[in-house]
């Protein structure tokens, strides 16, 4: 009991700090979850926020418009136009999932918190009110000192890799003109042999495809494909379909050529 009275006396003697609200607004952190703001120009009606909302408190309506074809050429395109975007803050639990899943940065957290109502049904706010709160969204905080820059910026400022070329060896220093000429001739001969070795397989392939083999020549000309009733060539079924015909039903056994025929019951068997 004495410890409790000591705490009470200590707070009584301490100077009180009273915030004069609403004349003086509190200094809230930059990432305070006050209300969800909407940037209508960024919304593409992808419906991700409404699908991922665990409380189903987001309502979206839209329609499609056809854009005319550009003058330079092309075709008309269709786009979604946002008609309604409403959030029922009487159901919202301020989890922030809708803001995280939005792929086009159309939803943001705003530190605004003065939107209390006397009737709970008035907490359903449409896109006009949500758009007004977008002006109260604070700018993102600056990066920490010494932190790595974003990957998007580092990739955009990175120079393109230079192409590697084979170095051309010149004549050695102090070499005579005859030695330099012999070295250049040897390099040209080596490059020509590389080209010839690369062209030989292609020439052999063309020669093999152009000239028929002796076995094919002995068979004679290829038979023409069978034609249908209209004179069009008949297409043979693929290998898989031809194999289906030979499949036996389950439980059936192959018939032996020497086995006697099966006897049937009834008058058909007596015949």
PDB file of C-alpha atoms in Angstrom:
ATOM      1  CA  UNK A   1       0.000   0.000   0.000  1.00  0.00           C
ATOM      2  CA  UNK A   2       2.862   2.313   0.783  1.00  0.00           C
ATOM      3  CA  UNK A   3       4.375   1.646  -2.671  1.00  0.00           C
ATOM      4  CA  UNK A   4       1.074   2.551  -4.326  1.00  0.00           C
ATOM      5  CA  UNK A   5       0.813   5.818  -2.404  1.00  0.00           C
ATOM      6  CA  UNK A   6       4.421   6.613  -3.315  1.00  0.00           C
ATOM      7  CA  UNK A   7       3.585   6.277  -7.034  1.00  0.00           C
ATOM      8  CA  UNK A   8       0.548   8.531  -6.545  1.00  0.00           C
ATOM      9  CA  UNK A   9       2.564  11.209  -4.741  1.00  0.00           C
ATOM     10  CA  UNK A  10       5.277  11.090  -7.390  1.00  0.00           C
ATOM     11  CA  UNK A  11       2.736  11.755 -10.187  1.00  0.00           C
ATOM     12  CA  UNK A  12       1.048  14.497  -8.184  1.00  0.00           C
ATOM     13  CA  UNK A  13       4.286  16.424  -7.826  1.00  0.00           C
ATOM     14  CA  UNK A  14       5.267  15.978 -11.486  1.00  0.00           C
ATOM     15  CA  UNK A  15       4.423  18.755 -13.934  1.00  0.00           C
ATOM     16  CA  UNK A  16       1.456  17.761 -16.136  1.00  0.00           C
ATOM     17  CA  UNK A  17       1.615  17.974 -19.928  1.00  0.00           C
ATOM     18  CA  UNK A  18      -1.788  18.735 -21.429  1.00  0.00           C
ATOM     19  CA  UNK A  19      -2.308  18.830 -25.189  1.00  0.00           C
ATOM     20  CA  UNK A  20      -4.730  21.566 -26.176  1.00  0.00           C
ATOM     21  CA  UNK A  21      -6.732  19.513 -28.676  1.00  0.00           C
ATOM     22  CA  UNK A  22      -8.408  20.439 -31.031  1.00  0.00           C
ATOM     23  CA  UNK A  23      -6.596  23.793 -31.097  1.00  0.00           C
ATOM     24  CA  UNK A  24      -3.243  21.989 -31.185  1.00  0.00           C
ATOM     25  CA  UNK A  25      -3.127  18.830 -33.267  1.00  0.00           C
ATOM     26  CA  UNK A  26      -0.965  15.944 -32.055  1.00  0.00           C
ATOM     27  CA  UNK A  27       2.303  15.207 -33.802  1.00  0.00           C
ATOM     28  CA  UNK A  28       1.612  11.736 -35.222  1.00  0.00           C
ATOM     29  CA  UNK A  29       4.204   9.398 -36.735  1.00  0.00           C
ATOM     30  CA  UNK A  30       4.612   9.415 -40.501  1.00  0.00           C
ATOM     31  CA  UNK A  31       3.190   5.883 -40.897  1.00  0.00           C
ATOM     32  CA  UNK A  32       0.110   6.341 -38.729  1.00  0.00           C
ATOM     33  CA  UNK A  33      -2.910   4.332 -39.873  1.00  0.00           C
ATOM     34  CA  UNK A  34      -5.572   7.008 -39.763  1.00  0.00           C
ATOM     35  CA  UNK A  35      -7.660   6.543 -42.902  1.00  0.00           C
ATOM     36  CA  UNK A  36      -7.255   5.028 -46.393  1.00  0.00           C
ATOM     37  CA  UNK A  37      -6.889   7.576 -49.193  1.00  0.00           C
ATOM     38  CA  UNK A  38      -7.561   6.940 -52.902  1.00  0.00           C
ATOM     39  CA  UNK A  39      -5.739   8.278 -55.968  1.00  0.00           C
ATOM     40  CA  UNK A  40      -8.429   7.760 -58.599  1.00  0.00           C
ATOM     41  CA  UNK A  41      -6.120   8.333 -61.577  1.00  0.00           C
ATOM     42  CA  UNK A  42      -3.989   5.306 -60.639  1.00  0.00           C
ATOM     43  CA  UNK A  43      -6.886   2.869 -60.173  1.00  0.00           C
ATOM     44  CA  UNK A  44      -7.311   0.357 -63.037  1.00  0.00           C
ATOM     45  CA  UNK A  45     -10.296  -1.530 -61.506  1.00  0.00           C
ATOM     46  CA  UNK A  46      -8.244  -4.707 -61.119  1.00  0.00           C
ATOM     47  CA  UNK A  47     -10.382  -5.653 -58.059  1.00  0.00           C
ATOM     48  CA  UNK A  48      -7.386  -6.990 -56.107  1.00  0.00           C
ATOM     49  CA  UNK A  49      -8.112  -4.826 -53.059  1.00  0.00           C
ATOM     50  CA  UNK A  50     -11.767  -5.918 -52.912  1.00  0.00           C
ATOM     51  CA  UNK A  51     -10.853  -9.607 -53.290  1.00  0.00           C
ATOM     52  CA  UNK A  52      -8.145  -9.577 -50.633  1.00  0.00           C
ATOM     53  CA  UNK A  53     -10.091  -7.557 -48.075  1.00  0.00           C
ATOM     54  CA  UNK A  54     -10.875  -9.919 -45.150  1.00  0.00           C
ATOM     55  CA  UNK A  55     -13.907  -7.812 -44.083  1.00  0.00           C
ATOM     56  CA  UNK A  56     -15.354  -7.245 -47.581  1.00  0.00           C
ATOM     57  CA  UNK A  57     -15.743  -3.553 -46.843  1.00  0.00           C
ATOM     58  CA  UNK A  58     -14.614  -2.275 -50.296  1.00  0.00           C
ATOM     59  CA  UNK A  59     -17.245  -1.748 -53.006  1.00  0.00           C
ATOM     60  CA  UNK A  60     -16.214  -1.116 -56.642  1.00  0.00           C
ATOM     61  CA  UNK A  61     -18.343  -0.504 -59.753  1.00  0.00           C
ATOM     62  CA  UNK A  62     -17.033   0.167 -63.254  1.00  0.00           C
ATOM     63  CA  UNK A  63     -17.867   0.042 -66.943  1.00  0.00           C
ATOM     64  CA  UNK A  64     -15.878  -0.389 -70.162  1.00  0.00           C
ATOM     65  CA  UNK A  65     -15.181   2.286 -72.748  1.00  0.00           C
ATOM     66  CA  UNK A  66     -13.776   1.802 -76.242  1.00  0.00           C
ATOM     67  CA  UNK A  67     -10.956   4.143 -77.170  1.00  0.00           C
ATOM     68  CA  UNK A  68     -10.694   5.105 -80.861  1.00  0.00           C
ATOM     69  CA  UNK A  69      -7.821   3.788 -82.933  1.00  0.00           C
ATOM     70  CA  UNK A  70      -4.748   6.041 -83.088  1.00  0.00           C
ATOM     71  CA  UNK A  71      -4.104   8.037 -86.233  1.00  0.00           C
ATOM     72  CA  UNK A  72      -0.822   6.294 -86.999  1.00  0.00           C
ATOM     73  CA  UNK A  73      -2.552   2.927 -87.216  1.00  0.00           C
ATOM     74  CA  UNK A  74      -3.787   0.259 -84.851  1.00  0.00           C
ATOM     75  CA  UNK A  75      -7.091  -0.941 -83.507  1.00  0.00           C
ATOM     76  CA  UNK A  76      -9.564   0.398 -80.937  1.00  0.00           C
ATOM     77  CA  UNK A  77      -8.858  -0.576 -77.348  1.00  0.00           C
ATOM     78  CA  UNK A  78     -11.189  -1.083 -74.375  1.00  0.00           C
ATOM     79  CA  UNK A  79     -10.428   0.159 -70.864  1.00  0.00           C
ATOM     80  CA  UNK A  80     -12.185   0.021 -67.495  1.00  0.00           C
ATOM     81  CA  UNK A  81     -13.576   3.267 -66.102  1.00  0.00           C
ATOM     82  CA  UNK A  82     -14.125   3.584 -62.352  1.00  0.00           C
ATOM     83  CA  UNK A  83     -17.706   4.499 -61.426  1.00  0.00           C
ATOM     84  CA  UNK A  84     -17.716   3.843 -57.682  1.00  0.00           C
ATOM     85  CA  UNK A  85     -15.066   3.172 -55.043  1.00  0.00           C
ATOM     86  CA  UNK A  86     -16.366   3.100 -51.486  1.00  0.00           C
ATOM     87  CA  UNK A  87     -14.960   1.872 -48.173  1.00  0.00           C
ATOM     88  CA  UNK A  88     -17.135   1.098 -45.163  1.00  0.00           C
ATOM     89  CA  UNK A  89     -14.963   2.132 -42.202  1.00  0.00           C
ATOM     90  CA  UNK A  90     -17.492   0.664 -39.765  1.00  0.00           C
ATOM     91  CA  UNK A  91     -16.306  -2.767 -40.990  1.00  0.00           C
ATOM     92  CA  UNK A  92     -12.669  -1.958 -41.783  1.00  0.00           C
ATOM     93  CA  UNK A  93     -10.139  -3.307 -39.290  1.00  0.00           C
ATOM     94  CA  UNK A  94      -7.228  -1.210 -40.663  1.00  0.00           C
ATOM     95  CA  UNK A  95      -5.065  -4.201 -41.576  1.00  0.00           C
ATOM     96  CA  UNK A  96      -3.607  -2.481 -44.676  1.00  0.00           C
ATOM     97  CA  UNK A  97      -3.838  -5.530 -46.961  1.00  0.00           C
ATOM     98  CA  UNK A  98      -5.608  -3.513 -49.665  1.00  0.00           C
ATOM     99  CA  UNK A  99      -2.756  -0.987 -49.704  1.00  0.00           C
ATOM    100  CA  UNK A 100      -0.094  -3.689 -49.908  1.00  0.00           C
ATOM    101  CA  UNK A 101      -1.687  -5.656 -52.772  1.00  0.00           C
ATOM    102  CA  UNK A 102      -2.485  -2.613 -54.944  1.00  0.00           C
ATOM    103  CA  UNK A 103      -0.087  -2.953 -57.923  1.00  0.00           C
ATOM    104  CA  UNK A 104      -0.556   0.636 -59.196  1.00  0.00           C
ATOM    105  CA  UNK A 105      -0.181   2.683 -55.972  1.00  0.00           C
ATOM    106  CA  UNK A 106      -3.795   3.861 -55.853  1.00  0.00           C
ATOM    107  CA  UNK A 107      -4.285   3.428 -52.068  1.00  0.00           C
ATOM    108  CA  UNK A 108      -2.267   5.091 -49.288  1.00  0.00           C
ATOM    109  CA  UNK A 109      -2.366   5.518 -45.542  1.00  0.00           C
ATOM    110  CA  UNK A 110      -3.241   9.011 -44.322  1.00  0.00           C
ATOM    111  CA  UNK A 111      -2.742  10.180 -40.704  1.00  0.00           C
ATOM    112  CA  UNK A 112      -6.145  11.926 -40.820  1.00  0.00           C
ATOM    113  CA  UNK A 113      -8.374  10.627 -38.027  1.00  0.00           C
ATOM    114  CA  UNK A 114     -11.121  13.233 -37.645  1.00  0.00           C
ATOM    115  CA  UNK A 115     -13.944  11.496 -39.484  1.00  0.00           C
ATOM    116  CA  UNK A 116     -16.137  10.313 -36.621  1.00  0.00           C
ATOM    117  CA  UNK A 117     -19.910  10.261 -37.199  1.00  0.00           C
ATOM    118  CA  UNK A 118     -22.978  10.114 -34.970  1.00  0.00           C
ATOM    119  CA  UNK A 119     -24.563   7.454 -37.173  1.00  0.00           C
ATOM    120  CA  UNK A 120     -22.605   4.312 -38.014  1.00  0.00           C
ATOM    121  CA  UNK A 121     -24.154   4.236 -41.474  1.00  0.00           C
ATOM    122  CA  UNK A 122     -22.388   7.511 -42.326  1.00  0.00           C
ATOM    123  CA  UNK A 123     -18.973   5.800 -42.115  1.00  0.00           C
ATOM    124  CA  UNK A 124     -19.416   4.535 -45.691  1.00  0.00           C
ATOM    125  CA  UNK A 125     -17.292   6.997 -47.688  1.00  0.00           C
ATOM    126  CA  UNK A 126     -17.268   7.245 -51.484  1.00  0.00           C
ATOM    127  CA  UNK A 127     -14.394   7.989 -53.840  1.00  0.00           C
ATOM    128  CA  UNK A 128     -14.874  11.772 -53.607  1.00  0.00           C
ATOM    129  CA  UNK A 129     -14.182  11.795 -49.864  1.00  0.00           C
ATOM    130  CA  UNK A 130     -11.375   9.260 -50.244  1.00  0.00           C
ATOM    131  CA  UNK A 131      -9.815  11.474 -52.919  1.00  0.00           C
ATOM    132  CA  UNK A 132      -9.843  14.475 -50.583  1.00  0.00           C
ATOM    133  CA  UNK A 133      -7.792  12.517 -48.032  1.00  0.00           C
ATOM    134  CA  UNK A 134      -5.125  11.841 -50.685  1.00  0.00           C
ATOM    135  CA  UNK A 135      -3.899  15.420 -50.196  1.00  0.00           C
ATOM    136  CA  UNK A 136      -3.068  14.641 -46.559  1.00  0.00           C
ATOM    137  CA  UNK A 137      -0.792  11.683 -47.347  1.00  0.00           C
ATOM    138  CA  UNK A 138       2.727  12.562 -46.132  1.00  0.00           C
ATOM    139  CA  UNK A 139       5.706  12.068 -48.450  1.00  0.00           C
ATOM    140  CA  UNK A 140       7.732   8.883 -47.975  1.00  0.00           C
ATOM    141  CA  UNK A 141      10.555   9.174 -45.438  1.00  0.00           C
ATOM    142  CA  UNK A 142      14.083   9.625 -46.710  1.00  0.00           C
ATOM    143  CA  UNK A 143      16.473   6.694 -46.884  1.00  0.00           C
ATOM    144  CA  UNK A 144      18.846   6.079 -44.048  1.00  0.00           C
ATOM    145  CA  UNK A 145      22.408   7.320 -44.356  1.00  0.00           C
ATOM    146  CA  UNK A 146      24.552   4.677 -46.055  1.00  0.00           C
ATOM    147  CA  UNK A 147      21.572   2.569 -47.209  1.00  0.00           C
ATOM    148  CA  UNK A 148      21.612   0.908 -50.617  1.00  0.00           C
ATOM    149  CA  UNK A 149      19.793   2.670 -53.420  1.00  0.00           C
ATOM    150  CA  UNK A 150      16.673   0.986 -54.880  1.00  0.00           C
ATOM    151  CA  UNK A 151      17.280  -1.679 -57.503  1.00  0.00           C
ATOM    152  CA  UNK A 152      15.224   0.228 -60.071  1.00  0.00           C
ATOM    153  CA  UNK A 153      17.493   3.286 -59.847  1.00  0.00           C
ATOM    154  CA  UNK A 154      20.728   1.291 -59.795  1.00  0.00           C
ATOM    155  CA  UNK A 155      19.647  -0.768 -62.839  1.00  0.00           C
ATOM    156  CA  UNK A 156      18.697   2.356 -64.813  1.00  0.00           C
ATOM    157  CA  UNK A 157      21.986   4.144 -64.128  1.00  0.00           C
ATOM    158  CA  UNK A 158      24.133   1.108 -64.894  1.00  0.00           C
ATOM    159  CA  UNK A 159      26.061   1.459 -68.223  1.00  0.00           C
ATOM    160  CA  UNK A 160      25.483  -1.099 -70.937  1.00  0.00           C
ATOM    161  CA  UNK A 161      28.145  -3.854 -71.104  1.00  0.00           C
ATOM    162  CA  UNK A 162      30.675  -3.393 -73.873  1.00  0.00           C
ATOM    163  CA  UNK A 163      31.017  -6.067 -76.532  1.00  0.00           C
ATOM    164  CA  UNK A 164      34.203  -8.065 -76.441  1.00  0.00           C
ATOM    165  CA  UNK A 165      36.188  -8.272 -79.660  1.00  0.00           C
ATOM    166  CA  UNK A 166      39.101 -10.548 -80.364  1.00  0.00           C
ATOM    167  CA  UNK A 167      42.371  -8.638 -80.208  1.00  0.00           C
ATOM    168  CA  UNK A 168      44.284  -8.410 -83.478  1.00  0.00           C
ATOM    169  CA  UNK A 169      47.967  -9.031 -82.991  1.00  0.00           C
ATOM    170  CA  UNK A 170      50.178  -6.721 -84.970  1.00  0.00           C
ATOM    171  CA  UNK A 171      53.743  -7.313 -85.998  1.00  0.00           C
ATOM    172  CA  UNK A 172      56.231  -7.481 -83.183  1.00  0.00           C
ATOM    173  CA  UNK A 173      58.422  -4.516 -82.494  1.00  0.00           C
ATOM    174  CA  UNK A 174      61.704  -4.566 -84.359  1.00  0.00           C
ATOM    175  CA  UNK A 175      60.471  -7.141 -86.900  1.00  0.00           C
ATOM    176  CA  UNK A 176      61.565  -6.803 -90.511  1.00  0.00           C
ATOM    177  CA  UNK A 177      58.969  -6.119 -93.285  1.00  0.00           C
ATOM    178  CA  UNK A 178      59.329  -9.704 -94.512  1.00  0.00           C
ATOM    179  CA  UNK A 179      58.531 -11.112 -91.080  1.00  0.00           C
ATOM    180  CA  UNK A 180      55.514  -8.797 -90.727  1.00  0.00           C
ATOM    181  CA  UNK A 181      54.200  -9.893 -94.136  1.00  0.00           C
ATOM    182  CA  UNK A 182      54.651 -13.569 -93.231  1.00  0.00           C
ATOM    183  CA  UNK A 183      52.776 -13.062 -89.957  1.00  0.00           C
ATOM    184  CA  UNK A 184      49.812 -11.382 -91.706  1.00  0.00           C
ATOM    185  CA  UNK A 185      49.692 -14.188 -94.280  1.00  0.00           C
ATOM    186  CA  UNK A 186      49.635 -16.816 -91.530  1.00  0.00           C
ATOM    187  CA  UNK A 187      46.726 -15.021 -89.798  1.00  0.00           C
ATOM    188  CA  UNK A 188      44.702 -14.822 -93.020  1.00  0.00           C
ATOM    189  CA  UNK A 189      45.353 -18.512 -93.717  1.00  0.00           C
ATOM    190  CA  UNK A 190      44.180 -19.467 -90.229  1.00  0.00           C
ATOM    191  CA  UNK A 191      40.977 -17.409 -90.595  1.00  0.00           C
ATOM    192  CA  UNK A 192      40.285 -18.974 -94.002  1.00  0.00           C
ATOM    193  CA  UNK A 193      40.691 -22.499 -92.645  1.00  0.00           C
ATOM    194  CA  UNK A 194      38.249 -21.706 -89.824  1.00  0.00           C
ATOM    195  CA  UNK A 195      35.650 -20.494 -92.353  1.00  0.00           C
ATOM    196  CA  UNK A 196      36.134 -23.604 -94.519  1.00  0.00           C
ATOM    197  CA  UNK A 197      35.689 -25.972 -91.569  1.00  0.00           C
ATOM    198  CA  UNK A 198      32.506 -24.107 -90.593  1.00  0.00           C
ATOM    199  CA  UNK A 199      31.096 -24.302 -94.144  1.00  0.00           C
ATOM    200  CA  UNK A 200      31.918 -27.993 -94.765  1.00  0.00           C
ATOM    201  CA  UNK A 201      29.195 -29.454 -92.453  1.00  0.00           C
ATOM    202  CA  UNK A 202      26.565 -27.166 -93.990  1.00  0.00           C
ATOM    203  CA  UNK A 203      27.570 -28.172 -97.540  1.00  0.00           C
ATOM    204  CA  UNK A 204      27.514 -31.875 -96.649  1.00  0.00           C
ATOM    205  CA  UNK A 205      24.063 -31.481 -95.126  1.00  0.00           C
ATOM    206  CA  UNK A 206      22.727 -29.782 -98.260  1.00  0.00           C
ATOM    207  CA  UNK A 207      24.340 -32.459-100.445  1.00  0.00           C
ATOM    208  CA  UNK A 208      22.771 -35.266 -98.427  1.00  0.00           C
ATOM    209  CA  UNK A 209      19.309 -33.711 -98.553  1.00  0.00           C
ATOM    210  CA  UNK A 210      19.556 -32.984-102.294  1.00  0.00           C
ATOM    211  CA  UNK A 211      20.879 -36.404-103.485  1.00  0.00           C
ATOM    212  CA  UNK A 212      18.791 -39.511-102.624  1.00  0.00           C
ATOM    213  CA  UNK A 213      20.527 -42.571-101.278  1.00  0.00           C
ATOM    214  CA  UNK A 214      20.965 -45.802-103.296  1.00  0.00           C
ATOM    215  CA  UNK A 215      18.313 -47.586-101.216  1.00  0.00           C
ATOM    216  CA  UNK A 216      15.766 -44.845-101.912  1.00  0.00           C
ATOM    217  CA  UNK A 217      16.567 -44.902-105.626  1.00  0.00           C
ATOM    218  CA  UNK A 218      16.006 -48.709-105.741  1.00  0.00           C
ATOM    219  CA  UNK A 219      12.554 -48.315-104.208  1.00  0.00           C
ATOM    220  CA  UNK A 220      11.445 -46.103-107.043  1.00  0.00           C
ATOM    221  CA  UNK A 221       9.316 -42.990-106.869  1.00  0.00           C
ATOM    222  CA  UNK A 222       7.289 -42.423-103.721  1.00  0.00           C
ATOM    223  CA  UNK A 223       3.671 -43.487-103.864  1.00  0.00           C
ATOM    224  CA  UNK A 224       1.095 -40.756-104.024  1.00  0.00           C
ATOM    225  CA  UNK A 225      -1.038 -40.303-100.907  1.00  0.00           C
ATOM    226  CA  UNK A 226      -4.533 -41.733-100.989  1.00  0.00           C
ATOM    227  CA  UNK A 227      -7.176 -39.246-102.060  1.00  0.00           C
ATOM    228  CA  UNK A 228     -10.670 -38.814-100.679  1.00  0.00           C
ATOM    229  CA  UNK A 229     -13.953 -38.589-102.585  1.00  0.00           C
ATOM    230  CA  UNK A 230     -13.392 -34.889-103.364  1.00  0.00           C
ATOM    231  CA  UNK A 231      -9.909 -35.441-104.772  1.00  0.00           C
ATOM    232  CA  UNK A 232      -8.111 -34.086-101.704  1.00  0.00           C
ATOM    233  CA  UNK A 233      -5.270 -36.098-100.155  1.00  0.00           C
ATOM    234  CA  UNK A 234      -6.458 -38.136 -97.189  1.00  0.00           C
ATOM    235  CA  UNK A 235      -4.566 -37.521 -93.965  1.00  0.00           C
ATOM    236  CA  UNK A 236      -3.447 -40.565 -92.044  1.00  0.00           C
ATOM    237  CA  UNK A 237      -4.224 -40.636 -88.316  1.00  0.00           C
ATOM    238  CA  UNK A 238      -1.285 -40.014 -86.007  1.00  0.00           C
ATOM    239  CA  UNK A 239       0.642 -42.864 -84.450  1.00  0.00           C
ATOM    240  CA  UNK A 240      -1.130 -42.538 -81.109  1.00  0.00           C
ATOM    241  CA  UNK A 241      -4.590 -42.904 -82.694  1.00  0.00           C
ATOM    242  CA  UNK A 242      -3.546 -45.941 -84.714  1.00  0.00           C
ATOM    243  CA  UNK A 243      -2.279 -47.660 -81.578  1.00  0.00           C
ATOM    244  CA  UNK A 244      -5.621 -47.096 -79.826  1.00  0.00           C
ATOM    245  CA  UNK A 245      -7.317 -49.535 -82.200  1.00  0.00           C
ATOM    246  CA  UNK A 246      -5.123 -52.397 -81.006  1.00  0.00           C
ATOM    247  CA  UNK A 247      -5.905 -51.843 -77.317  1.00  0.00           C
ATOM    248  CA  UNK A 248      -7.982 -54.685 -75.829  1.00  0.00           C
ATOM    249  CA  UNK A 249     -10.555 -54.154 -73.110  1.00  0.00           C
ATOM    250  CA  UNK A 250      -9.479 -55.108 -69.580  1.00  0.00           C
ATOM    251  CA  UNK A 251      -9.839 -58.833 -68.777  1.00  0.00           C
ATOM    252  CA  UNK A 252      -9.637 -60.025 -72.389  1.00  0.00           C
ATOM    253  CA  UNK A 253      -6.947 -62.517 -73.421  1.00  0.00           C
ATOM    254  CA  UNK A 254      -5.380 -62.905 -76.863  1.00  0.00           C
ATOM    255  CA  UNK A 255      -6.851 -65.742 -78.944  1.00  0.00           C
ATOM    256  CA  UNK A 256      -4.517 -68.546 -80.006  1.00  0.00           C
ATOM    257  CA  UNK A 257      -4.651 -69.703 -83.600  1.00  0.00           C
ATOM    258  CA  UNK A 258      -4.827 -73.458 -82.614  1.00  0.00           C
ATOM    259  CA  UNK A 259      -7.497 -73.186 -79.919  1.00  0.00           C
ATOM    260  CA  UNK A 260     -10.940 -74.695 -80.747  1.00  0.00           C
ATOM    261  CA  UNK A 261     -13.842 -72.310 -81.206  1.00  0.00           C
ATOM    262  CA  UNK A 262     -15.925 -71.609 -78.148  1.00  0.00           C
ATOM    263  CA  UNK A 263     -19.317 -73.340 -77.869  1.00  0.00           C
ATOM    264  CA  UNK A 264     -22.350 -71.189 -77.318  1.00  0.00           C
ATOM    265  CA  UNK A 265     -25.383 -72.186 -75.308  1.00  0.00           C
ATOM    266  CA  UNK A 266     -28.781 -72.430 -76.972  1.00  0.00           C
ATOM    267  CA  UNK A 267     -29.828 -73.082 -80.525  1.00  0.00           C
ATOM    268  CA  UNK A 268     -26.963 -71.065 -81.932  1.00  0.00           C
ATOM    269  CA  UNK A 269     -24.434 -73.445 -80.333  1.00  0.00           C
ATOM    270  CA  UNK A 270     -26.130 -76.548 -81.839  1.00  0.00           C
ATOM    271  CA  UNK A 271     -25.771 -75.128 -85.335  1.00  0.00           C
TER     272      UNK A 271
END
